[in-house]
Amino acid sequence: EALFVHNRGRYGEAIRIYTAILASAPPKEVKAVLHKHRGMAYFSESLYDQAIADFDLALEYDPRCYKAAYFRGVVRSVQEDYGSALLDYDLSLSINPFQAYTHYRRAQVYWHLGDYPKVVADCDSTLRIEPEHPQATKLRHLAQARLED
């Protein structure tokens, strides 16, 4: 039911259901999944501190939850906390290096920081995994142009 309403954009309702399930003291593996999903719902509601807290808990219950690290990085990027976002993306990629979207998001952070060689490197990593990634292709071109200036 929580995923049903979540997937239909009814995030407040999803948060209430996730919270009720968490109150029933499920196993830690289930807690990790619930915190990850509730964190995404909080993020969708622009409740960034709550989202980060849930992603922290998801990683506490499942240290291999690379998606929680990725999503925490997304929240921190939105908050322009680029140093923390990089750490989160690095953690996510250390668990699962085959994530085009995480390499691309990290490239975006490097763009904001003006580190164009790392933008190119992460765009190249993105394109090795997903050769038809149009945003990575465009960002790589922009970063390469900055390097040639």
Tab-separated table of C-alpha atoms in Angstrom:
chain	number	residue	atom	x	y	z
A	1	GLU	CA	0.000	0.000	0.000
A	2	ALA	CA	2.848	2.412	0.852
A	3	LEU	CA	4.541	1.860	-2.502
A	4	PHE	CA	1.196	2.120	-4.289
A	5	VAL	CA	0.495	5.606	-2.923
A	6	HIS	CA	4.179	6.596	-3.157
A	7	ASN	CA	4.283	5.727	-6.858
A	8	ARG	CA	1.192	7.862	-7.400
A	9	GLY	CA	2.797	10.936	-5.859
A	10	ARG	CA	0.856	10.797	-2.600
A	11	TYR	CA	3.994	11.228	-0.535
A	12	GLY	CA	2.446	12.384	2.734
A	13	GLU	CA	0.236	9.314	2.812
A	14	ALA	CA	3.205	7.096	1.946
A	15	ILE	CA	5.245	8.653	4.769
A	16	ARG	CA	2.438	7.872	7.242
A	17	ILE	CA	2.276	4.252	6.093
A	18	TYR	CA	6.056	3.771	6.146
A	19	THR	CA	6.119	5.257	9.655
A	20	ALA	CA	3.369	2.909	10.846
A	21	ILE	CA	5.210	-0.109	9.462
A	22	LEU	CA	8.442	1.033	11.118
A	23	ALA	CA	6.584	1.348	14.439
A	24	SER	CA	5.792	-2.373	14.239
A	25	ALA	CA	9.523	-3.159	14.678
A	26	PRO	CA	10.202	-5.108	11.467
A	27	PRO	CA	13.530	-6.906	10.879
A	28	LYS	CA	16.504	-4.634	10.173
A	29	GLU	CA	16.580	-5.595	6.474
A	30	VAL	CA	12.989	-4.388	6.145
A	31	LYS	CA	13.798	-1.255	8.166
A	32	ALA	CA	16.566	-0.410	5.689
A	33	VAL	CA	14.154	-0.611	2.749
A	34	LEU	CA	11.444	1.345	4.564
A	35	HIS	CA	13.845	4.119	5.584
A	36	LYS	CA	15.188	4.355	2.033
A	37	HIS	CA	11.673	4.673	0.585
A	38	ARG	CA	10.459	7.041	3.271
A	39	GLY	CA	13.590	9.131	2.676
A	40	MET	CA	12.676	9.384	-0.996
A	41	ALA	CA	9.138	10.442	-0.042
A	42	TYR	CA	10.519	13.072	2.346
A	43	PHE	CA	12.793	14.325	-0.435
A	44	SER	CA	9.829	14.565	-2.785
A	45	GLU	CA	8.127	16.741	-0.177
A	46	SER	CA	11.289	18.919	0.120
A	47	LEU	CA	11.795	17.719	3.706
A	48	TYR	CA	15.531	17.402	3.249
A	49	ASP	CA	16.661	16.945	6.847
A	50	GLN	CA	14.155	14.125	7.362
A	51	ALA	CA	15.232	12.542	4.079
A	52	ILE	CA	18.901	12.588	5.094
A	53	ALA	CA	18.045	11.130	8.508
A	54	ASP	CA	16.179	8.269	6.837
A	55	PHE	CA	18.994	7.590	4.378
A	56	ASP	CA	21.406	7.566	7.337
A	57	LEU	CA	19.227	4.937	9.042
A	58	ALA	CA	18.916	2.892	5.861
A	59	LEU	CA	22.718	2.745	5.683
A	60	GLU	CA	22.952	1.933	9.384
A	61	TYR	CA	20.638	-1.059	8.917
A	62	ASP	CA	22.202	-2.050	5.579
A	63	PRO	CA	25.707	-0.629	4.978
A	64	ARG	CA	25.608	-2.035	1.414
A	65	CYS	CA	22.530	0.031	0.458
A	66	TYR	CA	24.190	1.970	-2.330
A	67	LYS	CA	20.899	3.578	-3.354
A	68	ALA	CA	20.508	5.195	0.078
A	69	ALA	CA	24.002	6.662	-0.285
A	70	TYR	CA	23.138	7.853	-3.790
A	71	PHE	CA	19.853	9.454	-2.724
A	72	ARG	CA	21.529	11.118	0.255
A	73	GLY	CA	24.023	12.554	-2.234
A	74	VAL	CA	21.186	13.873	-4.365
A	75	VAL	CA	19.646	15.638	-1.364
A	76	ARG	CA	22.993	17.121	-0.394
A	77	SER	CA	23.571	18.266	-3.972
A	78	VAL	CA	20.221	20.048	-3.949
A	79	GLN	CA	21.291	21.688	-0.689
A	80	GLU	CA	24.569	22.658	-2.404
A	81	ASP	CA	26.540	20.693	0.192
A	82	TYR	CA	28.861	19.474	-2.529
A	83	GLY	CA	31.589	18.057	-0.300
A	84	SER	CA	29.133	15.784	1.486
A	85	ALA	CA	27.435	14.894	-1.794
A	86	LEU	CA	30.779	13.752	-3.208
A	87	LEU	CA	31.359	11.538	-0.183
A	88	ASP	CA	27.919	9.986	-0.632
A	89	TYR	CA	28.418	9.367	-4.347
A	90	ASP	CA	31.864	7.906	-3.638
A	91	LEU	CA	30.344	5.576	-1.035
A	92	SER	CA	27.592	4.500	-3.405
A	93	LEU	CA	30.087	3.800	-6.188
A	94	SER	CA	32.404	1.916	-3.824
A	95	ILE	CA	29.521	-0.484	-3.163
A	96	ASN	CA	28.334	-0.687	-6.780
A	97	PRO	CA	30.530	0.983	-9.412
A	98	PHE	CA	28.140	0.180	-12.280
A	99	GLN	CA	25.714	3.064	-11.778
A	100	ALA	CA	25.572	5.452	-14.698
A	101	TYR	CA	23.295	7.857	-12.850
A	102	THR	CA	25.659	8.096	-9.853
A	103	HIS	CA	28.689	8.805	-12.029
A	104	TYR	CA	26.643	11.444	-13.833
A	105	ARG	CA	25.431	13.063	-10.609
A	106	ARG	CA	28.993	13.158	-9.316
A	107	ALA	CA	30.064	14.785	-12.593
A	108	GLN	CA	27.447	17.474	-11.967
A	109	VAL	CA	28.935	18.151	-8.536
A	110	TYR	CA	32.400	18.420	-10.035
A	111	TRP	CA	30.962	20.885	-12.578
A	112	HIS	CA	29.696	23.084	-9.741
A	113	LEU	CA	33.118	22.878	-8.137
A	114	GLY	CA	34.871	23.759	-11.402
A	115	ASP	CA	36.839	20.498	-11.540
A	116	TYR	CA	36.445	19.912	-15.275
A	117	PRO	CA	38.905	16.990	-15.622
A	118	LYS	CA	36.818	15.055	-13.087
A	119	VAL	CA	33.631	16.047	-14.917
A	120	VAL	CA	35.069	14.534	-18.097
A	121	ALA	CA	36.210	11.402	-16.248
A	122	ASP	CA	32.818	10.820	-14.638
A	123	CYS	CA	30.979	11.518	-17.884
A	124	ASP	CA	33.246	8.978	-19.565
A	125	SER	CA	32.372	6.464	-16.830
A	126	THR	CA	28.690	7.203	-17.331
A	127	LEU	CA	28.993	6.703	-21.075
A	128	ARG	CA	30.873	3.410	-20.695
A	129	ILE	CA	27.892	2.089	-18.733
A	130	GLU	CA	25.174	3.855	-20.721
A	131	PRO	CA	26.569	4.921	-24.108
A	132	GLU	CA	23.420	6.787	-25.144
A	133	HIS	CA	23.214	9.002	-22.023
A	134	PRO	CA	22.415	12.404	-23.612
A	135	GLN	CA	22.994	14.523	-20.489
A	136	ALA	CA	26.426	12.986	-19.887
A	137	THR	CA	27.329	13.545	-23.527
A	138	LYS	CA	26.330	17.214	-23.269
A	139	LEU	CA	28.037	17.796	-19.910
A	140	ARG	CA	31.223	16.127	-21.154
A	141	HIS	CA	31.234	18.414	-24.196
A	142	LEU	CA	30.764	21.507	-21.999
A	143	ALA	CA	33.550	20.439	-19.621
A	144	GLN	CA	35.906	19.634	-22.493
A	145	ALA	CA	35.242	23.106	-23.922
A	146	ARG	CA	36.143	24.671	-20.561
A	147	LEU	CA	39.383	22.696	-20.499
A	148	GLU	CA	40.290	23.937	-23.983
A	149	ASP	CA	39.672	27.613	-23.108
